[in-house]
């Protein structure tokens, strides 16, 4: 891969942006912005951990309420699924599929 003027310009632009960001973060306003970002990241982490803790009970509730709603809307769904699944013959893997 050859390096052309476009690559050099992109590198220089990135380096200049990095220097500018470093200078900004060393100011009082930059330090405040960085502290705000750290606080927000901490809040998001706490929310994510809470969501992970609640996930099993949420999915269990979804499973039971979803099954009840499905049975309510489609009363014959259990028979239909049993007929459908009963018609499928399991393969052992040793059989050749034609």
Short mmCIF file of N, CA, C and O in Angstrom, two decimals:
data_model
loop_
_atom_site.label_atom_id
_atom_site.label_comp_id
_atom_site.label_asym_id
_atom_site.label_seq_id
_atom_site.Cartn_x
_atom_site.Cartn_y
_atom_site.Cartn_z
N UNK A 1 0.85 -1.17 0.00
CA UNK A 1 0.00 0.00 0.00
C UNK A 1 0.90 1.23 0.00
O UNK A 1 1.80 1.37 0.82
N UNK A 2 0.63 2.09 -0.90
CA UNK A 2 1.46 3.29 -0.98
C UNK A 2 0.85 4.42 -0.17
O UNK A 2 -0.36 4.49 0.03
N UNK A 3 1.70 5.28 0.33
CA UNK A 3 1.26 6.44 1.09
C UNK A 3 1.18 7.61 0.11
O UNK A 3 2.15 7.94 -0.57
N UNK A 4 0.00 8.18 0.05
CA UNK A 4 -0.14 9.34 -0.84
C UNK A 4 -0.47 10.59 -0.03
O UNK A 4 -0.57 10.54 1.21
N UNK A 5 -0.67 11.69 -0.70
CA UNK A 5 -0.91 12.97 -0.03
C UNK A 5 -2.18 12.94 0.81
O UNK A 5 -2.26 13.58 1.87
N UNK A 6 -3.17 12.16 0.37
CA UNK A 6 -4.43 12.07 1.13
C UNK A 6 -4.19 11.43 2.50
O UNK A 6 -4.73 11.87 3.51
N UNK A 7 -3.37 10.38 2.53
CA UNK A 7 -3.07 9.71 3.80
C UNK A 7 -2.30 10.64 4.74
O UNK A 7 -2.57 10.69 5.95
N UNK A 8 -1.34 11.35 4.19
CA UNK A 8 -0.54 12.27 5.01
C UNK A 8 -1.41 13.39 5.56
O UNK A 8 -1.31 13.74 6.75
N UNK A 9 -2.30 13.93 4.74
CA UNK A 9 -3.20 15.00 5.18
C UNK A 9 -4.13 14.49 6.28
O UNK A 9 -4.37 15.19 7.28
N UNK A 10 -4.64 13.27 6.13
CA UNK A 10 -5.53 12.69 7.15
C UNK A 10 -4.77 12.51 8.46
O UNK A 10 -5.30 12.82 9.54
N UNK A 11 -3.54 12.01 8.39
CA UNK A 11 -2.74 11.84 9.59
C UNK A 11 -2.48 13.17 10.29
O UNK A 11 -2.62 13.28 11.51
N UNK A 12 -2.08 14.17 9.52
CA UNK A 12 -1.79 15.48 10.09
C UNK A 12 -3.04 16.12 10.70
O UNK A 12 -2.97 16.73 11.77
N UNK A 13 -4.18 15.95 10.04
CA UNK A 13 -5.43 16.49 10.58
C UNK A 13 -5.79 15.80 11.89
O UNK A 13 -6.21 16.45 12.86
N UNK A 14 -5.62 14.49 11.96
CA UNK A 14 -5.88 13.75 13.20
C UNK A 14 -4.95 14.16 14.32
O UNK A 14 -5.37 14.32 15.47
N UNK A 15 -3.69 14.35 13.99
CA UNK A 15 -2.71 14.78 14.99
C UNK A 15 -3.05 16.17 15.51
O UNK A 15 -2.98 16.44 16.72
N UNK A 16 -3.44 17.07 14.60
CA UNK A 16 -3.81 18.43 15.02
C UNK A 16 -5.04 18.40 15.91
O UNK A 16 -5.12 19.13 16.91
N UNK A 17 -6.00 17.55 15.58
CA UNK A 17 -7.20 17.43 16.41
C UNK A 17 -6.84 16.90 17.79
O UNK A 17 -7.38 17.36 18.81
N UNK A 18 -5.92 15.95 17.85
CA UNK A 18 -5.48 15.42 19.14
C UNK A 18 -4.79 16.46 20.00
O UNK A 18 -5.04 16.56 21.20
N UNK A 19 -3.94 17.28 19.38
CA UNK A 19 -3.26 18.35 20.12
C UNK A 19 -4.27 19.36 20.63
O UNK A 19 -4.20 19.80 21.79
N UNK A 20 -5.22 19.74 19.78
CA UNK A 20 -6.24 20.72 20.18
C UNK A 20 -7.09 20.18 21.33
O UNK A 20 -7.39 20.90 22.28
N UNK A 21 -7.46 18.91 21.25
CA UNK A 21 -8.27 18.31 22.32
C UNK A 21 -7.47 18.27 23.62
O UNK A 21 -8.01 18.57 24.69
N UNK A 22 -6.21 17.92 23.54
CA UNK A 22 -5.37 17.90 24.73
C UNK A 22 -5.28 19.29 25.37
O UNK A 22 -5.39 19.43 26.59
N UNK A 23 -5.09 20.32 24.56
CA UNK A 23 -5.02 21.69 25.08
C UNK A 23 -6.35 22.09 25.74
O UNK A 23 -6.37 22.70 26.80
N UNK A 24 -7.47 21.71 25.09
CA UNK A 24 -8.78 22.06 25.63
C UNK A 24 -9.02 21.36 26.97
O UNK A 24 -9.52 21.97 27.92
N UNK A 25 -8.66 20.08 27.05
CA UNK A 25 -8.91 19.32 28.28
C UNK A 25 -8.06 19.80 29.45
O UNK A 25 -8.37 19.51 30.59
N UNK A 26 -7.01 20.53 29.19
CA UNK A 26 -6.18 21.07 30.26
C UNK A 26 -6.73 22.38 30.82
O UNK A 26 -6.25 22.86 31.84
N UNK A 27 -7.75 22.95 30.18
CA UNK A 27 -8.36 24.17 30.70
C UNK A 27 -9.36 23.80 31.78
O UNK A 27 -9.73 22.64 31.95
N UNK A 28 -9.81 24.81 32.50
CA UNK A 28 -10.80 24.58 33.56
C UNK A 28 -12.10 24.03 32.97
O UNK A 28 -12.70 23.11 33.52
N UNK A 29 -12.54 24.61 31.86
CA UNK A 29 -13.77 24.14 31.21
C UNK A 29 -13.61 22.70 30.70
O UNK A 29 -14.53 21.89 30.79
N UNK A 30 -12.43 22.39 30.17
CA UNK A 30 -12.17 21.04 29.69
C UNK A 30 -12.19 20.02 30.81
O UNK A 30 -12.72 18.91 30.65
N UNK A 31 -11.62 20.38 31.95
CA UNK A 31 -11.64 19.48 33.11
C UNK A 31 -13.07 19.25 33.60
O UNK A 31 -13.43 18.14 33.98
N UNK A 32 -13.89 20.30 33.57
CA UNK A 32 -15.29 20.16 33.96
C UNK A 32 -16.03 19.24 32.99
O UNK A 32 -16.80 18.37 33.41
N UNK A 33 -15.77 19.40 31.69
CA UNK A 33 -16.40 18.55 30.69
C UNK A 33 -15.99 17.10 30.89
O UNK A 33 -16.82 16.19 30.81
N UNK A 34 -14.72 16.86 31.16
CA UNK A 34 -14.22 15.51 31.38
C UNK A 34 -14.85 14.89 32.63
O UNK A 34 -15.23 13.72 32.63
N UNK A 35 -15.00 15.69 33.69
CA UNK A 35 -15.65 15.20 34.91
C UNK A 35 -17.11 14.85 34.64
O UNK A 35 -17.61 13.82 35.12
N UNK A 36 -17.79 15.68 33.84
CA UNK A 36 -19.19 15.41 33.48
C UNK A 36 -19.30 14.11 32.69
O UNK A 36 -20.22 13.31 32.90
N UNK A 37 -18.36 13.90 31.77
CA UNK A 37 -18.36 12.66 30.98
C UNK A 37 -18.14 11.44 31.86
O UNK A 37 -18.78 10.40 31.67
N UNK A 38 -17.25 11.56 32.84
CA UNK A 38 -17.00 10.45 33.75
C UNK A 38 -18.24 10.14 34.59
O UNK A 38 -18.58 8.98 34.82
N UNK A 39 -18.94 11.20 35.05
CA UNK A 39 -20.17 11.00 35.83
C UNK A 39 -21.24 10.31 34.99
O UNK A 39 -21.92 9.38 35.45
N UNK A 40 -21.39 10.75 33.75
CA UNK A 40 -22.39 10.17 32.87
C UNK A 40 -22.05 8.71 32.58
O UNK A 40 -22.94 7.85 32.57
N UNK A 41 -20.78 8.40 32.36
CA UNK A 41 -20.36 7.02 32.12
C UNK A 41 -20.66 6.14 33.33
O UNK A 41 -21.11 5.00 33.19
N UNK A 42 -20.44 6.69 34.51
CA UNK A 42 -20.73 5.95 35.74
C UNK A 42 -22.23 5.66 35.87
O UNK A 42 -22.64 4.56 36.24
N UNK A 43 -23.05 6.66 35.55
CA UNK A 43 -24.51 6.48 35.60
C UNK A 43 -24.95 5.41 34.61
O UNK A 43 -25.79 4.56 34.94
N UNK A 44 -24.42 5.46 33.39
CA UNK A 44 -24.78 4.47 32.38
C UNK A 44 -24.36 3.06 32.80
O UNK A 44 -25.09 2.10 32.58
N UNK A 45 -23.20 2.94 33.43
CA UNK A 45 -22.73 1.64 33.92
C UNK A 45 -23.69 1.11 34.98
O UNK A 45 -24.06 -0.07 34.96
N UNK A 46 -24.11 1.97 35.91
CA UNK A 46 -25.04 1.56 36.97
C UNK A 46 -26.37 1.11 36.37
O UNK A 46 -26.93 0.09 36.78
N UNK A 47 -26.87 1.87 35.39
CA UNK A 47 -28.13 1.50 34.74
C UNK A 47 -28.00 0.16 34.02
O UNK A 47 -28.91 -0.67 34.07
N UNK A 48 -26.88 -0.06 33.35
CA UNK A 48 -26.67 -1.31 32.62
C UNK A 48 -26.60 -2.49 33.58
O UNK A 48 -27.18 -3.56 33.31
N UNK A 49 -25.92 -2.31 34.71
CA UNK A 49 -25.85 -3.38 35.70
C UNK A 49 -27.22 -3.70 36.27
O UNK A 49 -27.56 -4.86 36.50
N UNK A 50 -28.05 -2.66 36.49
CA UNK A 50 -29.41 -2.87 36.97
C UNK A 50 -30.25 -3.62 35.95
O UNK A 50 -31.05 -4.49 36.31
N UNK A 51 -30.08 -3.28 34.68
CA UNK A 51 -30.83 -3.96 33.63
C UNK A 51 -30.43 -5.43 33.54
O UNK A 51 -31.29 -6.30 33.34
N UNK A 52 -29.16 -5.71 33.73
CA UNK A 52 -28.70 -7.11 33.69
C UNK A 52 -29.31 -7.89 34.85
O UNK A 52 -29.71 -9.04 34.69
N UNK A 53 -29.40 -7.27 36.01
CA UNK A 53 -29.98 -7.94 37.17
C UNK A 53 -31.47 -8.22 36.97
O UNK A 53 -31.99 -9.23 37.45
N UNK A 54 -32.17 -7.34 36.28
CA UNK A 54 -33.61 -7.48 36.08
C UNK A 54 -33.97 -8.35 34.88
O UNK A 54 -35.12 -8.74 34.74
N UNK A 55 -33.02 -8.65 34.02
CA UNK A 55 -33.31 -9.38 32.78
C UNK A 55 -33.96 -10.74 33.00
O UNK A 55 -34.95 -11.05 32.33
N UNK A 56 -33.48 -11.60 33.91
CA UNK A 56 -34.11 -12.92 34.05
C UNK A 56 -35.58 -12.85 34.43
O UNK A 56 -36.41 -13.56 33.86
N UNK A 57 -35.92 -11.98 35.38
CA UNK A 57 -37.33 -11.88 35.77
C UNK A 57 -38.17 -11.27 34.66
O UNK A 57 -39.33 -11.65 34.47
N UNK A 58 -37.59 -10.34 33.88
CA UNK A 58 -38.32 -9.76 32.76
C UNK A 58 -38.64 -10.82 31.71
O UNK A 58 -39.77 -10.90 31.22
N UNK A 59 -37.66 -11.66 31.37
CA UNK A 59 -37.89 -12.68 30.36
C UNK A 59 -38.83 -13.76 30.85
O UNK A 59 -39.61 -14.32 30.07
N UNK A 60 -38.79 -14.06 32.13
CA UNK A 60 -39.74 -15.03 32.68
C UNK A 60 -41.16 -14.48 32.60
O UNK A 60 -42.10 -15.19 32.22
N UNK A 61 -41.33 -13.21 32.95
CA UNK A 61 -42.64 -12.56 32.86
C UNK A 61 -43.10 -12.52 31.40
O UNK A 61 -44.27 -12.78 31.10
N UNK A 62 -42.21 -12.21 30.51
CA UNK A 62 -42.53 -12.16 29.08
C UNK A 62 -42.97 -13.53 28.59
O UNK A 62 -43.93 -13.65 27.82
N UNK A 63 -42.29 -14.57 29.06
CA UNK A 63 -42.63 -15.93 28.65
C UNK A 63 -44.03 -16.32 29.12
O UNK A 63 -44.84 -16.81 28.34
N UNK A 64 -44.33 -16.07 30.39
CA UNK A 64 -45.63 -16.48 30.93
C UNK A 64 -46.77 -15.63 30.36
O UNK A 64 -47.80 -16.17 29.95
N UNK A 65 -46.56 -14.32 30.32
CA UNK A 65 -47.62 -13.45 29.78
C UNK A 65 -47.77 -13.63 28.28
O UNK A 65 -48.88 -13.55 27.75
N UNK A 66 -46.67 -13.88 27.60
CA UNK A 66 -46.74 -14.10 26.15
C UNK A 66 -47.48 -15.38 25.83
O UNK A 66 -48.28 -15.43 24.89
N UNK A 67 -47.21 -16.43 26.60
CA UNK A 67 -47.92 -17.70 26.39
C UNK A 67 -49.41 -17.54 26.66
O UNK A 67 -50.25 -18.04 25.91
N UNK A 68 -49.75 -16.80 27.72
CA UNK A 68 -51.16 -16.59 28.04
C UNK A 68 -51.85 -15.78 26.93
O UNK A 68 -52.98 -16.10 26.52
N UNK A 69 -51.19 -14.75 26.44
CA UNK A 69 -51.77 -13.93 25.36
C UNK A 69 -51.92 -14.75 24.08
O UNK A 69 -52.93 -14.62 23.38
N UNK A 70 -50.95 -15.60 23.79
CA UNK A 70 -51.02 -16.43 22.60
C UNK A 70 -52.17 -17.42 22.71
O UNK A 70 -52.93 -17.61 21.75
N UNK A 71 -52.33 -18.03 23.88
CA UNK A 71 -53.45 -18.96 24.08
C UNK A 71 -54.79 -18.25 24.00
O UNK A 71 -55.77 -18.80 23.51
N UNK A 72 -54.82 -17.01 24.48
CA UNK A 72 -56.07 -16.24 24.43
C UNK A 72 -56.45 -15.89 23.00
O UNK A 72 -57.60 -16.00 22.61
N UNK A 73 -55.48 -15.46 22.22
CA UNK A 73 -55.75 -15.05 20.84
C UNK A 73 -55.94 -16.24 19.91
O UNK A 73 -56.71 -16.17 18.96
N UNK A 74 -55.21 -17.32 20.17
CA UNK A 74 -55.27 -18.51 19.32
C UNK A 74 -55.49 -19.73 20.22
O UNK A 74 -54.53 -20.42 20.59
N UNK A 75 -56.75 -20.03 20.58
CA UNK A 75 -57.04 -21.09 21.54
C UNK A 75 -56.52 -22.47 21.12
O UNK A 75 -56.18 -23.28 21.96
N UNK A 76 -56.43 -22.75 19.83
CA UNK A 76 -55.99 -24.06 19.36
C UNK A 76 -54.49 -24.12 19.06
O UNK A 76 -54.02 -25.05 18.41
N UNK A 77 -53.74 -23.16 19.55
CA UNK A 77 -52.32 -23.08 19.22
C UNK A 77 -51.53 -24.28 19.75
O UNK A 77 -50.63 -24.77 19.07
N UNK A 78 -51.88 -24.79 20.93
CA UNK A 78 -51.14 -25.92 21.49
C UNK A 78 -51.30 -27.15 20.61
O UNK A 78 -50.33 -27.83 20.30
N UNK A 79 -52.54 -27.43 20.18
CA UNK A 79 -52.79 -28.57 19.30
C UNK A 79 -52.07 -28.38 17.97
O UNK A 79 -51.45 -29.31 17.45
N UNK A 80 -52.11 -27.17 17.43
CA UNK A 80 -51.45 -26.89 16.16
C UNK A 80 -49.95 -27.14 16.26
O UNK A 80 -49.35 -27.78 15.40
N UNK A 81 -49.33 -26.64 17.34
CA UNK A 81 -47.89 -26.81 17.51
C UNK A 81 -47.52 -28.27 17.76
O UNK A 81 -46.49 -28.75 17.25
N UNK A 82 -48.35 -29.00 18.51
CA UNK A 82 -48.08 -30.41 18.74
C UNK A 82 -48.18 -31.19 17.43
O UNK A 82 -47.35 -32.06 17.15
N UNK A 83 -49.18 -30.89 16.62
CA UNK A 83 -49.32 -31.53 15.31
C UNK A 83 -48.13 -31.19 14.42
O UNK A 83 -47.59 -32.04 13.73
N UNK A 84 -47.73 -29.93 14.45
CA UNK A 84 -46.62 -29.48 13.63
C UNK A 84 -45.31 -30.15 14.07
O UNK A 84 -44.56 -30.67 13.24
N UNK A 85 -45.04 -30.14 15.35
CA UNK A 85 -43.80 -30.71 15.85
C UNK A 85 -43.83 -32.23 15.82
O UNK A 85 -42.78 -32.87 15.67
N UNK A 86 -45.00 -32.83 15.91
CA UNK A 86 -45.12 -34.28 15.84
C UNK A 86 -44.83 -34.80 14.44
O UNK A 86 -44.39 -35.93 14.27
N UNK A 87 -45.04 -33.97 13.45
CA UNK A 87 -44.78 -34.37 12.07
C UNK A 87 -43.33 -34.30 11.68
O UNK A 87 -42.93 -34.78 10.62
N UNK A 88 -42.49 -33.73 12.54
CA UNK A 88 -41.06 -33.62 12.25
C UNK A 88 -40.36 -34.81 12.88
O UNK A 88 -40.46 -35.04 14.07
N UNK A 89 -39.65 -35.55 12.04
CA UNK A 89 -38.93 -36.72 12.55
C UNK A 89 -37.49 -36.31 12.84
O UNK A 89 -36.81 -35.78 11.97
N UNK A 90 -37.02 -36.57 14.06
CA UNK A 90 -35.64 -36.20 14.38
C UNK A 90 -34.65 -37.09 13.64
O UNK A 90 -34.90 -38.28 13.46
N UNK A 91 -33.56 -36.50 13.20
CA UNK A 91 -32.51 -37.28 12.56
C UNK A 91 -31.35 -37.45 13.53
O UNK A 91 -31.09 -36.59 14.37
N UNK A 92 -30.66 -38.57 13.39
CA UNK A 92 -29.54 -38.84 14.30
C UNK A 92 -28.24 -38.33 13.76
O UNK A 92 -27.24 -38.34 14.43
N UNK A 93 -28.25 -37.90 12.50
CA UNK A 93 -27.03 -37.40 11.90
C UNK A 93 -26.35 -38.48 11.08
O UNK A 93 -25.56 -38.22 10.19
N UNK A 94 -26.66 -39.75 11.37
CA UNK A 94 -26.07 -40.85 10.63
C UNK A 94 -26.87 -41.15 9.35
O UNK A 94 -26.38 -41.77 8.43
N UNK A 95 -28.11 -40.69 9.35
CA UNK A 95 -28.96 -40.91 8.18
C UNK A 95 -28.59 -39.93 7.09
O UNK A 95 -28.27 -38.79 7.35
N UNK A 96 -28.69 -40.40 5.86
CA UNK A 96 -28.39 -39.52 4.72
C UNK A 96 -29.66 -38.84 4.28
O UNK A 96 -30.70 -39.47 4.11
N UNK A 97 -29.61 -37.52 4.12
CA UNK A 97 -30.76 -36.75 3.68
C UNK A 97 -30.72 -36.69 2.17
O UNK A 97 -29.72 -36.34 1.57
N UNK A 98 -31.82 -37.07 1.54
CA UNK A 98 -31.89 -37.06 0.07
C UNK A 98 -32.72 -35.92 -0.43
O UNK A 98 -33.59 -35.44 0.12
#
